[in-house]
Amino acid sequence: MTASAASDAPFLAAARGLPAAHTPVWFMRQAGRSLPEYRAVRGEGSILDAIKQPERAADITMQPVRRYGVDAAVLYSDIVVPPHAVGFGVDVAPGTGPVAAQPLRTIADLARLRPLEPDDVSYVADTVDLLVGELPPEVPLLSFAGAPFTVASYLIEGGPSRTYRHTKAMMYSEELLWHRVMERLAESAITFIDVQLRHGARAFQLFDSWAGSLSVADYDRFVFPHSERVFAELADKHPDVVGIHFGIGCDHLLERMYAAGPGVIGLDWRTPIRAARSRLGADTVVQGNLDPSLVLAGQAPAVTGARRVLADNDGHPGHIFNLGHGVDKDSDPAVLQAVVDLVHEETRS
Amino acid sequence: MTASAASDAPFLAAARGLPAAHTPVWFMRQAGRSLPEYRAVRGEGSILDAIKQPERAADITMQPVRRYGVDAAVLYSDIVVPPHAVGFGVDVAPGTGPVAAQPLRTIADLARLRPLEPDDVSYVADTVDLLVGELPPEVPLLSFAGAPFTVASYLIEGGPSRTYRHTKAMMYSEELLWHRVMERLAESAITFIDVQLRHGARAFQLFDSWAGSLSVADYDRFVFPHSERVFAELADKHPDVVGIHFGIGCDHLLERMYAAGPGVIGLDWRTPIRAARSRLGADTVVQGNLDPSLVLAGQAPAVTGARRVLADNDGHPGHIFNLGHGVDKDSDPAVLQAVVDLVHEETRS
């Protein structure tokens, strides 16, 4: 990709706060169960096995790009790929999410979470290679990783949790172990994203989906230094690459998550774009934030909601349109298409 | 109860921002499945049937008062008692929560939600009568009701929801019907609480547990006027009674929920007490906000967390100690006892 082609990509322009041909749109979890063409090729078995097949993973990554005309491709992957790749013992149970039969509770368990090496995820590099050859220059490929806290919560709880009781028990009762786990997961996220950027991904997102379960004080003490390190080391290695930081229900952590160093802050629908720029600075580049429940609710509510998001952004060039959470599997692709078309039409320069 | 006995109740003093013998403590959902003595008397069947038996309901309400020495009793009840009492067709499924076989989706469904009359909940009045005769004067009885939005979400979805898709669909696509549903539920909450206050309950809490799923703009347009009406009409009827307003993950709605008119704002663990007083006013009376996951995590994390809550409050008289959410059924009563004792000992004047 030439420098000029890259700068013509609406996603890359908006990510730097620069004017673009239109406001770029992509959807978290755009490649997945809401698409009939995904269900047609996905087959049975763990998503972690599907991710290991570069041609299939590249095809799935391309599906929403072909269907919707979105402005970014996001690699078909999962936040537990790195711990899975080093043999920790974690899988993704259909309908449940990440599960670990032997959760991480003691220093002995940490031995199963050895440092990630690039060769552990060579299949991911292969998928990126395929995609970089296929994607048009105006549609960059995004890499993503789970932030250390969110990945830790799955490994420590052994599965999805409402309470994060074991995670919080480790924070409060075994702080040294906690920080060792977080250091390991930060290194792993850095390696995982670095591999993809070296192979041609053009931006990345760090998903701290469940950080919103923490108070600011706990976030600062137990999480912030590790997520900050991820952004800092990736900025050192790839100074021109923009990182996005996103979590659900993180309005109360907004200043801290932005201070961790991303170029773009991802917002869920609870934080108005206007409020984010008022708190973080008028030039803040934001991503979001249509309530995905409005997509489920139907085309009229979704389009009304999308118009409100655009009005909230008020023409600021630093806006990447997205949902405020991942696409729900029951979403109607026709509604998402209507949202993409609306955003492109309303913002065409 | 005489006026002087009432003013000696730490809960009632703190609720008005006045100094008390110690910081009062109670726990949302303190009467319930975490207590072995509850499981011993509860039996099978719906909680809605147990609530209809005044002697049993009064006994269950007293259990945590006897065990922990908490500073308030909270009536053993449920937020769907009012719609159940008018025959809407809603039950509480063990392990699931409120479920409605025929959800509220159209104007025709609204006919099943007729206005609540005091006689519909005469068993609740009988339970309150029993408790007022039994409770010591320094332990007031609290009444509670579900706020219109949270009750509406159960009736419209037909059960607990992650997405509130049908609820949000009604807001965005059938706004007139939405407001009629909310008006009916506001009236029902007013009647339900009024009955209990007239029979001797001394304060009330409005639970808008799931309001945090809304943006500020949606809260203001679709929810605020109805919750504000509940506080306003109850203040007219009972000018000396303090109301508490509480929701989970509502940090982004804090100003609006306080503006709805409660005397006390309930905080979950995501909102520091100091931050709440900085945003709402230095004299704001707050309730909260120990992370219930720390109670699950064990005695040391819970006690550490409780000390941090007290430090956050910094000796302000307007503090009612509570968890930042209901007691989890897997909580160890010994840990809750340690929290009660710590708060009483550390704050004794």
XYZ file of C-alpha atoms in Angstrom:
698
model
C 0.000 0.000 0.000
C 1.403 3.415 -0.888
C 1.332 6.333 1.505
C -1.151 8.119 -0.694
C -3.504 5.146 -0.883
C -3.334 4.802 2.879
C -4.212 8.430 3.418
C -7.181 7.947 1.117
C -8.574 5.354 3.502
C -11.378 7.090 5.429
C -10.648 4.986 8.501
C -6.995 6.020 8.651
C -7.799 9.683 8.055
C -10.485 9.828 10.727
C -8.276 7.906 13.163
C -5.863 10.855 12.948
C -8.620 13.427 13.191
C -8.298 14.384 9.510
C -11.132 14.985 7.034
C -12.140 11.984 4.930
C -14.393 11.275 1.944
C -17.018 10.138 4.468
C -17.206 9.127 8.108
C -15.789 5.611 8.227
C -17.916 2.796 9.636
C -17.091 -0.630 10.925
C -18.761 -2.825 13.531
C -17.167 -4.695 16.376
C -17.895 -8.399 15.760
C -18.984 -7.589 12.190
C -17.611 -10.973 11.068
C -19.641 -13.561 12.880
C -22.878 -15.225 13.716
C -25.218 -12.479 12.553
C -24.205 -13.202 8.925
C -25.806 -16.115 7.045
C -22.668 -16.474 4.922
C -20.694 -16.903 8.140
C -23.001 -19.599 9.458
C -22.727 -21.308 6.069
C -18.947 -21.680 6.239
C -18.348 -21.797 9.961
C -19.150 -25.459 10.593
C -19.004 -27.059 14.026
C -16.156 -27.041 16.511
C -14.352 -24.340 18.408
C -13.854 -20.897 16.943
C -10.230 -21.319 18.032
C -9.861 -24.074 15.430
C -11.517 -22.005 12.714
C -9.105 -19.172 13.471
C -6.207 -21.543 12.804
C -7.260 -22.030 9.173
C -5.869 -18.964 7.343
C -7.966 -19.276 4.186
C -11.183 -19.750 6.108
C -10.329 -17.022 8.625
C -9.455 -14.601 5.818
C -12.698 -15.407 4.005
C -14.738 -14.803 7.154
C -12.897 -11.524 7.752
C -13.806 -10.433 4.202
C -17.499 -11.309 4.444
C -18.719 -8.071 6.079
C -16.379 -6.008 3.875
C -17.993 -7.494 0.764
C -21.542 -7.324 2.103
C -21.710 -3.966 3.815
C -18.955 -1.905 2.260
C -17.564 -1.104 5.705
C -14.412 0.977 5.930
C -12.276 -1.465 7.882
C -11.792 -5.205 8.102
C -11.246 -6.634 11.562
C -9.346 -9.875 11.782
C -11.483 -12.893 12.620
C -9.892 -13.790 15.935
C -10.623 -14.000 19.638
C -9.200 -12.418 22.757
C -8.176 -15.819 24.151
C -6.111 -16.817 21.098
C -2.822 -15.904 22.860
C -3.408 -17.930 26.074
C -4.768 -20.775 23.959
C -1.700 -20.635 21.724
C 0.698 -21.099 24.642
C -1.271 -24.072 25.926
C -2.845 -22.530 29.012
C -5.952 -24.617 28.512
C -8.718 -22.293 27.423
C -11.447 -22.743 24.850
C -14.451 -20.807 23.600
C -17.667 -22.673 24.376
C -20.431 -21.921 21.847
C -23.111 -19.788 23.488
C -21.009 -19.317 26.630
C -17.689 -17.714 25.759
C -14.152 -18.365 26.996
C -13.830 -21.195 29.503
C -10.811 -22.627 31.310
C -11.204 -26.025 32.944
C -8.290 -25.252 35.288
C -8.543 -21.568 36.136
C -5.554 -19.427 37.048
C -5.611 -19.139 40.828
C -2.051 -19.712 42.082
C 1.542 -19.045 41.140
C 1.747 -22.650 39.933
C -1.006 -21.980 37.407
C 1.033 -19.114 35.993
C 3.551 -21.642 34.665
C 0.908 -22.725 32.150
C 0.819 -19.169 30.816
C 4.287 -19.009 29.279
C 5.308 -15.943 27.234
C 3.792 -15.822 23.754
C 6.253 -16.217 20.864
C 5.396 -15.031 17.345
C 5.699 -18.614 16.100
C 2.859 -19.635 18.440
C 0.475 -17.647 16.249
C 2.019 -18.157 12.821
C -1.452 -19.012 11.492
C -2.596 -15.517 12.442
C 0.330 -14.021 10.524
C -0.620 -16.190 7.545
C -4.215 -14.947 7.682
C -3.020 -11.348 7.802
C -0.774 -11.986 4.784
C -3.734 -13.310 2.809
C -5.915 -10.346 3.773
C -3.340 -7.704 3.000
C -3.147 -9.122 -0.496
C -6.889 -9.091 -0.946
C -8.176 -5.933 0.719
C -8.533 -2.767 -1.360
C -6.154 -0.029 -0.217
C -8.963 2.105 1.200
C -10.014 -0.655 3.622
C -7.344 -1.227 6.263
C -7.113 -4.370 8.332
C -7.505 -3.934 12.102
C -5.828 -6.132 14.636
C -7.200 -6.566 18.131
C -6.305 -8.097 21.460
C -7.972 -8.461 24.804
C -6.617 -6.072 27.407
C -4.790 -7.723 30.305
C -7.667 -7.269 32.778
C -10.376 -8.725 30.582
C -8.261 -11.729 29.569
C -7.207 -12.226 33.202
C -10.821 -12.252 34.289
C -11.613 -15.171 31.990
C -8.508 -17.144 32.973
C -9.015 -16.543 36.702
C -12.781 -17.072 36.824
C -12.637 -19.999 34.421
C -15.439 -18.508 32.339
C -17.713 -15.515 31.974
C -18.681 -13.978 35.317
C -21.161 -11.525 36.727
C -19.148 -10.866 39.841
C -15.411 -11.349 39.055
C -15.140 -12.683 42.592
C -11.963 -14.705 42.078
C -10.377 -11.932 40.032
C -11.084 -9.374 42.734
C -9.981 -11.832 45.422
C -6.578 -12.115 43.722
C -6.275 -8.324 43.391
C -7.037 -7.730 47.036
C -5.363 -10.757 48.607
C -2.463 -11.656 46.301
C -1.392 -8.436 44.738
C 2.075 -9.646 43.728
C 0.652 -12.626 41.868
C -1.957 -10.358 40.305
C 0.673 -8.062 38.845
C 2.731 -10.978 37.536
C -0.333 -12.318 35.731
C -1.064 -8.882 34.299
C 2.553 -8.392 33.176
C 2.469 -11.678 31.339
C -0.826 -10.815 29.655
C 0.397 -7.340 28.692
C 3.473 -8.868 27.035
C 1.290 -11.357 25.268
C -1.045 -8.662 23.916
C 1.954 -6.671 22.687
C 3.460 -9.658 20.873
C 0.109 -10.660 19.394
C -0.637 -7.210 17.990
C 2.956 -6.624 16.924
C 2.901 -9.772 14.770
C -0.194 -8.538 12.985
C 1.112 -5.011 12.484
C 4.398 -6.344 11.115
C 2.409 -8.376 8.598
C 0.343 -5.423 7.429
C -2.509 -4.692 9.831
C -2.856 -0.906 9.949
C -4.386 -0.187 13.365
C -5.336 -2.074 16.485
C -7.953 -2.122 19.200
C -7.424 -3.173 22.804
C -10.657 -4.577 24.200
C -11.020 -4.113 27.952
C -14.620 -5.195 27.730
C -15.171 -5.821 31.440
C -13.003 -3.096 33.004
C -16.230 -1.244 33.760
C -16.771 -3.633 36.662
C -13.969 -1.824 38.515
C -13.916 1.389 40.498
C -11.502 4.083 39.334
C -9.271 3.401 42.336
C -9.056 -0.317 41.535
C -8.557 0.378 37.832
C -5.685 2.730 38.597
C -3.959 0.388 40.977
C -4.504 -2.966 39.351
C -5.039 -2.361 35.637
C -3.854 0.998 34.332
C -0.076 0.392 34.398
C -0.434 -2.783 32.361
C -2.731 -1.375 29.675
C -0.607 1.755 29.484
C 2.422 -0.432 28.825
C 0.650 -2.113 25.893
C 0.006 1.230 24.209
C 3.488 2.562 25.013
C 5.417 -0.416 23.669
C 3.309 -0.652 20.529
C 3.781 3.087 19.948
C 7.541 2.557 20.209
C 7.497 -0.276 17.699
C 4.924 1.262 15.343
C 4.898 5.031 15.811
C 2.522 5.619 12.897
C -0.109 3.123 13.970
C -3.214 4.271 15.818
C -4.528 2.259 18.768
C -8.128 2.229 19.994
C -9.091 1.545 23.626
C -12.586 0.281 24.331
C -14.671 -1.107 27.171
C -18.356 -1.543 28.030
C -19.875 0.618 30.767
C -16.588 2.456 31.238
C -17.923 6.004 31.357
C -16.580 6.351 34.898
C -13.104 5.268 33.699
C -13.013 7.406 30.561
C -10.191 9.746 31.595
C -8.056 6.844 32.768
C -8.589 4.670 29.710
C -7.688 7.603 27.497
C -4.651 8.407 29.640
C -3.436 4.850 29.004
C -2.335 6.142 25.622
C -4.665 5.216 22.754
C -5.042 7.542 19.791
C -8.769 6.803 19.664
C -11.179 6.244 22.536
C -14.018 3.806 21.917
C -17.331 4.853 23.476
C -20.352 2.808 24.333
C -23.773 4.433 23.971
C -23.771 5.629 27.579
C -21.131 8.286 26.910
C -22.245 11.045 24.554
C -19.551 11.952 22.018
C -19.948 15.591 23.021
C -19.386 14.707 26.682
C -16.288 12.671 25.822
C -14.724 15.596 23.941
C -15.665 17.938 26.761
C -13.907 15.669 29.265
C -10.915 14.569 27.162
C -10.293 17.501 24.856
C -12.031 19.063 21.880
C -9.810 17.257 19.344
C -10.321 13.798 20.786
C -10.858 11.137 18.138
C -13.727 8.891 19.146
C -15.174 5.631 17.917
C -18.793 4.661 18.445
C -21.453 4.629 19.654
C -24.822 3.430 18.387
C -26.664 1.308 20.944
C -26.612 -2.226 19.459
C -30.023 -2.825 21.038
C -31.447 -0.322 18.569
C -30.145 -2.513 15.749
C -31.988 -5.431 17.347
C -35.056 -3.224 17.792
C -35.385 -2.695 14.048
C -34.486 -0.478 11.133
C -36.419 2.634 12.193
C -34.973 2.750 15.732
C -31.487 1.962 14.376
C -31.594 4.710 11.767
C -33.007 7.205 14.262
C -30.241 6.241 16.656
C -27.556 6.533 13.972
C -28.760 10.028 13.073
C -28.498 10.998 16.733
C -24.913 9.706 16.867
C -23.989 11.788 13.824
C -25.682 14.849 15.347
C -23.810 14.240 18.602
C -20.513 14.210 16.677
C -21.544 17.462 14.962
C -19.316 17.099 11.910
C -16.038 16.590 13.767
C -13.554 14.821 11.453
C -12.249 12.622 14.284
C -15.133 10.167 14.316
C -15.134 6.473 13.437
C -18.725 5.259 13.424
C -19.328 1.966 15.214
C -21.784 0.376 17.582
C -21.286 0.862 21.294
C -20.696 -2.894 21.690
C -20.272 -5.908 19.432
C -22.908 -6.901 16.890
C -25.481 -9.140 18.583
C -25.828 -12.491 16.840
C -29.571 -11.904 16.388
C -29.022 -8.659 14.480
C -30.582 -8.335 11.031
C -27.851 -7.639 8.429
C -30.324 -5.477 6.507
C -30.520 -3.115 9.479
C -26.731 -2.892 9.690
C -26.618 -2.214 5.949
C -29.092 0.634 6.402
C -26.842 2.099 9.086
C -23.727 1.888 6.897
C -25.545 3.492 3.983
C -27.002 6.249 6.137
C -23.633 7.166 7.638
C -21.931 7.211 4.250
C -24.675 9.263 2.610
C -25.077 11.773 5.419
C -21.354 12.449 5.762
C -20.116 12.348 2.168
C -17.924 15.373 1.598
C -42.654 5.141 67.869
C -42.110 8.512 69.511
C -40.355 11.356 67.758
C -37.427 11.045 70.124
C -37.037 7.316 69.567
C -37.150 7.902 65.839
C -34.461 10.519 65.992
C -32.305 8.063 67.937
C -32.386 5.674 64.991
C -28.976 5.964 63.276
C -30.552 5.250 59.900
C -33.046 8.100 60.193
C -30.439 10.536 61.457
C -27.941 9.749 58.709
C -30.699 9.852 56.075
C -31.152 13.514 57.029
C -27.429 14.187 57.138
C -27.407 14.408 60.963
C -24.837 12.882 63.326
C -25.741 9.455 64.719
C -24.401 7.056 67.356
C -22.661 5.222 64.507
C -22.827 5.015 60.723
C -25.915 2.933 59.984
C -25.573 -0.239 57.932
C -28.030 -2.345 56.028
C -27.665 -4.509 52.939
C -29.827 -4.608 49.874
C -31.263 -8.143 49.696
C -30.121 -8.800 53.279
C -33.174 -11.032 53.784
C -32.762 -13.900 51.390
C -30.887 -16.841 50.048
C -27.505 -16.096 51.591
C -28.963 -16.868 55.055
C -29.316 -20.496 56.219
C -32.271 -19.514 58.418
C -33.955 -18.153 55.286
C -33.401 -21.338 53.326
C -34.788 -23.272 56.329
C -38.152 -21.482 56.319
C -38.475 -20.518 52.674
C -39.784 -23.824 51.282
C -40.571 -24.353 47.605
C -42.798 -22.315 45.343
C -42.714 -18.761 44.126
C -41.346 -15.953 46.276
C -44.554 -14.134 45.334
C -46.522 -16.709 47.343
C -44.163 -16.457 50.336
C -44.608 -12.684 50.296
C -48.371 -13.191 50.641
C -47.964 -14.887 54.029
C -47.571 -11.993 56.514
C -46.180 -14.004 59.424
C -43.614 -15.741 57.262
C -42.711 -12.547 55.393
C -42.299 -10.661 58.681
C -40.118 -13.431 60.091
C -37.891 -13.412 57.004
C -37.635 -9.605 57.201
C -36.490 -9.914 60.834
C -33.839 -12.584 60.201
C -30.966 -10.275 59.189
C -31.949 -7.767 61.892
C -31.588 -10.462 64.539
C -28.442 -11.980 63.061
C -26.371 -8.978 62.051
C -27.674 -6.115 64.151
C -28.207 -4.023 61.011
C -29.722 -0.575 61.397
C -32.707 -1.033 59.113
C -35.131 -3.771 58.182
C -36.154 -3.972 54.554
C -39.480 -5.534 53.797
C -39.264 -8.998 52.237
C -40.889 -8.211 48.911
C -40.170 -8.039 45.199
C -40.323 -5.353 42.554
C -42.944 -7.302 40.563
C -45.399 -7.614 43.481
C -47.557 -4.740 42.128
C -47.977 -6.081 38.550
C -48.492 -9.560 39.978
C -51.129 -8.231 42.379
C -53.210 -6.725 39.558
C -53.095 -9.976 37.615
C -50.757 -8.944 34.790
C -49.313 -12.432 34.670
C -45.798 -12.245 36.042
C -43.910 -14.605 38.313
C -40.413 -14.893 39.735
C -38.669 -18.004 38.416
C -36.090 -19.402 40.872
C -32.595 -18.750 39.537
C -33.917 -16.603 36.684
C -35.901 -13.676 38.039
C -39.142 -12.054 36.929
C -40.779 -13.690 33.919
C -43.978 -12.855 32.053
C -45.399 -15.526 29.755
C -47.278 -12.854 27.795
C -45.016 -9.814 27.668
C -46.325 -6.267 27.391
C -45.894 -5.301 23.744
C -49.128 -3.608 22.610
C -51.835 -1.306 23.879
C -54.025 -4.376 24.353
C -51.484 -5.830 26.806
C -51.740 -2.670 28.881
C -55.299 -3.634 29.820
C -53.806 -6.457 31.903
C -51.902 -3.859 33.933
C -54.824 -2.160 35.659
C -54.144 0.493 38.339
C -53.017 -0.917 41.675
C -55.474 -0.479 44.564
C -54.318 -0.676 48.198
C -56.583 -3.703 48.721
C -54.609 -5.601 46.061
C -51.667 -5.696 48.444
C -53.449 -5.965 51.794
C -51.052 -8.797 52.726
C -48.160 -6.376 52.428
C -49.924 -3.954 54.785
C -50.479 -6.842 57.215
C -46.771 -7.739 57.107
C -45.824 -4.130 57.770
C -48.241 -4.049 60.739
C -46.572 -7.113 62.237
C -43.081 -5.683 61.748
C -43.870 -2.281 63.196
C -45.013 -4.047 66.354
C -41.883 -6.134 66.564
C -38.984 -3.908 65.479
C -37.091 -1.947 68.131
C -37.545 1.810 67.717
C -33.970 2.336 66.572
C -34.427 -0.008 63.594
C -36.810 1.498 61.047
C -38.590 -0.519 58.411
C -37.796 0.378 54.796
C -40.240 -0.009 51.957
C -39.129 -0.409 48.373
C -40.504 -0.526 44.869
C -39.115 -1.047 41.423
C -38.791 2.156 39.439
C -41.045 2.365 36.378
C -38.242 1.679 33.874
C -36.884 -1.422 35.573
C -40.344 -2.940 36.091
C -41.281 -2.046 32.498
C -38.180 -3.795 31.213
C -39.237 -7.076 32.832
C -42.841 -6.814 31.653
C -41.873 -5.852 28.099
C -38.996 -8.292 27.663
C -40.844 -11.097 29.437
C -37.809 -11.817 31.597
C -34.301 -10.659 32.418
C -32.450 -9.254 29.401
C -28.965 -8.295 28.353
C -30.121 -6.055 25.569
C -33.563 -4.586 26.468
C -34.301 -4.808 22.772
C -38.091 -4.863 23.045
C -38.047 -2.145 25.694
C -35.903 0.101 23.515
C -38.005 -0.769 20.464
C -41.113 0.488 22.285
C -39.340 3.686 23.377
C -38.161 4.502 19.888
C -41.111 3.234 17.854
C -44.160 3.617 20.086
C -43.410 6.514 22.330
C -47.043 7.187 23.280
C -47.568 3.603 24.414
C -44.253 3.729 26.247
C -45.299 6.758 28.289
C -48.682 5.204 29.097
C -46.937 2.096 30.429
C -44.549 4.227 32.468
C -47.389 6.353 33.877
C -49.217 3.253 34.999
C -46.079 1.844 36.636
C -45.288 5.149 38.350
C -48.792 5.239 39.840
C -48.415 1.656 40.935
C -45.069 2.339 42.665
C -46.593 5.352 44.440
C -49.572 3.357 45.704
C -47.401 0.425 46.767
C -44.983 2.563 48.775
C -47.750 4.771 50.158
C -49.540 1.737 51.636
C -46.376 0.714 53.444
C -45.586 4.205 54.716
C -49.144 4.626 55.996
C -48.729 1.391 57.934
C -45.459 2.452 59.543
C -42.539 2.001 57.162
C -40.188 4.950 57.769
C -38.322 5.376 54.478
C -38.344 3.938 50.989
C -36.032 3.029 48.166
C -36.829 3.181 44.478
C -34.774 0.553 42.624
C -34.004 1.492 39.039
C -31.590 -1.385 38.820
C -31.242 -1.446 35.031
C -31.490 2.270 34.187
C -27.739 2.195 33.632
C -28.399 0.528 30.273
C -29.665 3.887 28.987
C -27.861 6.941 27.687
C -28.498 10.207 29.509
C -30.574 11.456 26.569
C -32.805 8.373 26.626
C -33.064 8.464 30.413
C -34.161 12.093 30.313
C -36.736 11.585 27.617
C -38.173 8.208 28.500
C -37.618 7.685 32.226
C -36.880 10.809 34.239
C -40.374 12.370 34.282
C -41.912 9.173 35.619
C -39.395 8.544 38.387
C -39.492 12.220 39.331
C -43.260 11.927 39.718
C -42.859 9.011 42.138
C -40.613 11.064 44.423
C -42.759 14.187 44.101
C -46.074 12.528 44.941
C -44.626 10.574 47.846
C -43.034 13.770 49.198
C -46.460 15.420 49.056
C -48.102 12.580 50.942
C -45.252 11.983 53.412
C -43.163 15.144 53.707
C -41.015 13.749 56.531
C -40.089 10.502 54.820
C -36.757 10.142 53.043
C -36.562 8.373 49.691
C -33.480 6.653 48.259
C -32.823 6.301 44.520
C -30.543 3.517 43.352
C -29.364 1.823 40.179
C -26.441 -0.347 39.031
C -23.844 1.149 36.701
C -25.576 4.523 36.800
C -22.537 6.738 37.316
C -23.278 8.456 34.002
C -26.856 9.186 35.172
C -25.958 10.360 38.660
C -27.014 14.004 38.304
C -30.304 13.011 36.676
C -31.212 10.344 39.208
C -30.511 12.788 42.015
C -32.503 15.514 40.269
C -35.482 13.122 40.248
C -35.910 14.088 43.880
C -34.611 11.515 46.356
C -33.225 12.618 49.721
C -30.500 9.975 49.462
C -28.603 8.797 46.393
C -27.572 5.151 46.338
C -24.141 4.535 44.824
C -22.653 1.400 43.401
C -18.911 0.805 43.875
C -18.066 2.507 40.594
C -18.885 5.978 41.930
C -16.587 7.177 44.720
C -18.508 8.865 47.553
C -16.166 11.818 47.274
C -16.894 12.134 43.551
C -20.644 11.960 44.165
C -20.493 14.833 46.687
C -18.275 16.806 44.342
C -20.819 16.402 41.528
C -24.063 16.685 43.548
C -23.143 18.967 46.443
C -21.027 18.699 49.571
C -24.018 17.918 51.811
C -25.360 15.097 49.671
C -26.496 12.095 51.693
C -25.241 8.909 50.086
C -25.857 5.213 50.542
C -23.297 2.578 49.611
C -21.020 1.376 48.263
C -18.901 -1.687 49.076
C -18.347 -3.911 46.041
C -20.384 -7.072 46.780
C -17.742 -9.086 44.924
C -15.344 -8.296 47.764
C -17.795 -9.951 50.159
C -17.714 -13.005 47.905
C -13.929 -12.772 47.720
C -13.572 -13.276 51.478
C -13.304 -11.563 54.823
C -9.945 -9.849 54.293
C -10.898 -8.254 50.933
C -14.327 -7.295 52.315
C -12.917 -5.625 55.415
C -10.238 -3.841 53.377
C -12.934 -2.658 51.005
C -15.187 -1.509 53.854
C -12.349 0.528 55.361
C -11.823 2.192 51.978
C -15.531 3.093 51.816
C -15.359 4.688 55.260
C -12.194 6.583 54.292
C -13.897 7.750 51.094
C -16.799 9.114 53.173
C -14.296 10.857 55.439
C -16.546 11.173 58.501
C -19.464 12.876 56.757
C -22.644 12.313 58.829
C -24.757 11.783 55.716
C -23.665 8.225 54.985
C -25.689 5.035 55.106
C -23.329 2.100 54.667
C -24.472 -0.553 52.215
C -23.138 -2.720 49.446
C -23.081 -1.308 45.937
C -25.575 -3.989 44.835
C -27.706 -6.662 46.471
C -26.172 -9.410 48.603
C -25.119 -12.293 46.333
C -26.747 -15.563 47.350
C -23.317 -17.203 47.694
C -22.127 -14.639 50.239
C -20.843 -15.901 53.577
C -22.922 -14.385 56.412
C -19.788 -14.324 58.586
C -18.175 -11.903 56.150
C -21.226 -9.632 56.214
C -21.173 -9.774 60.012
C -17.536 -8.685 59.997
C -18.473 -5.734 57.792
C -21.337 -4.658 60.078
C -19.116 -4.911 63.141
C -16.284 -3.015 61.502
C -18.517 -0.147 60.414
C -20.125 0.127 63.844
C -16.821 0.005 65.692
C -14.956 2.404 63.436
C -17.698 5.025 63.447
C -19.004 4.911 67.025
C -19.235 8.450 68.328
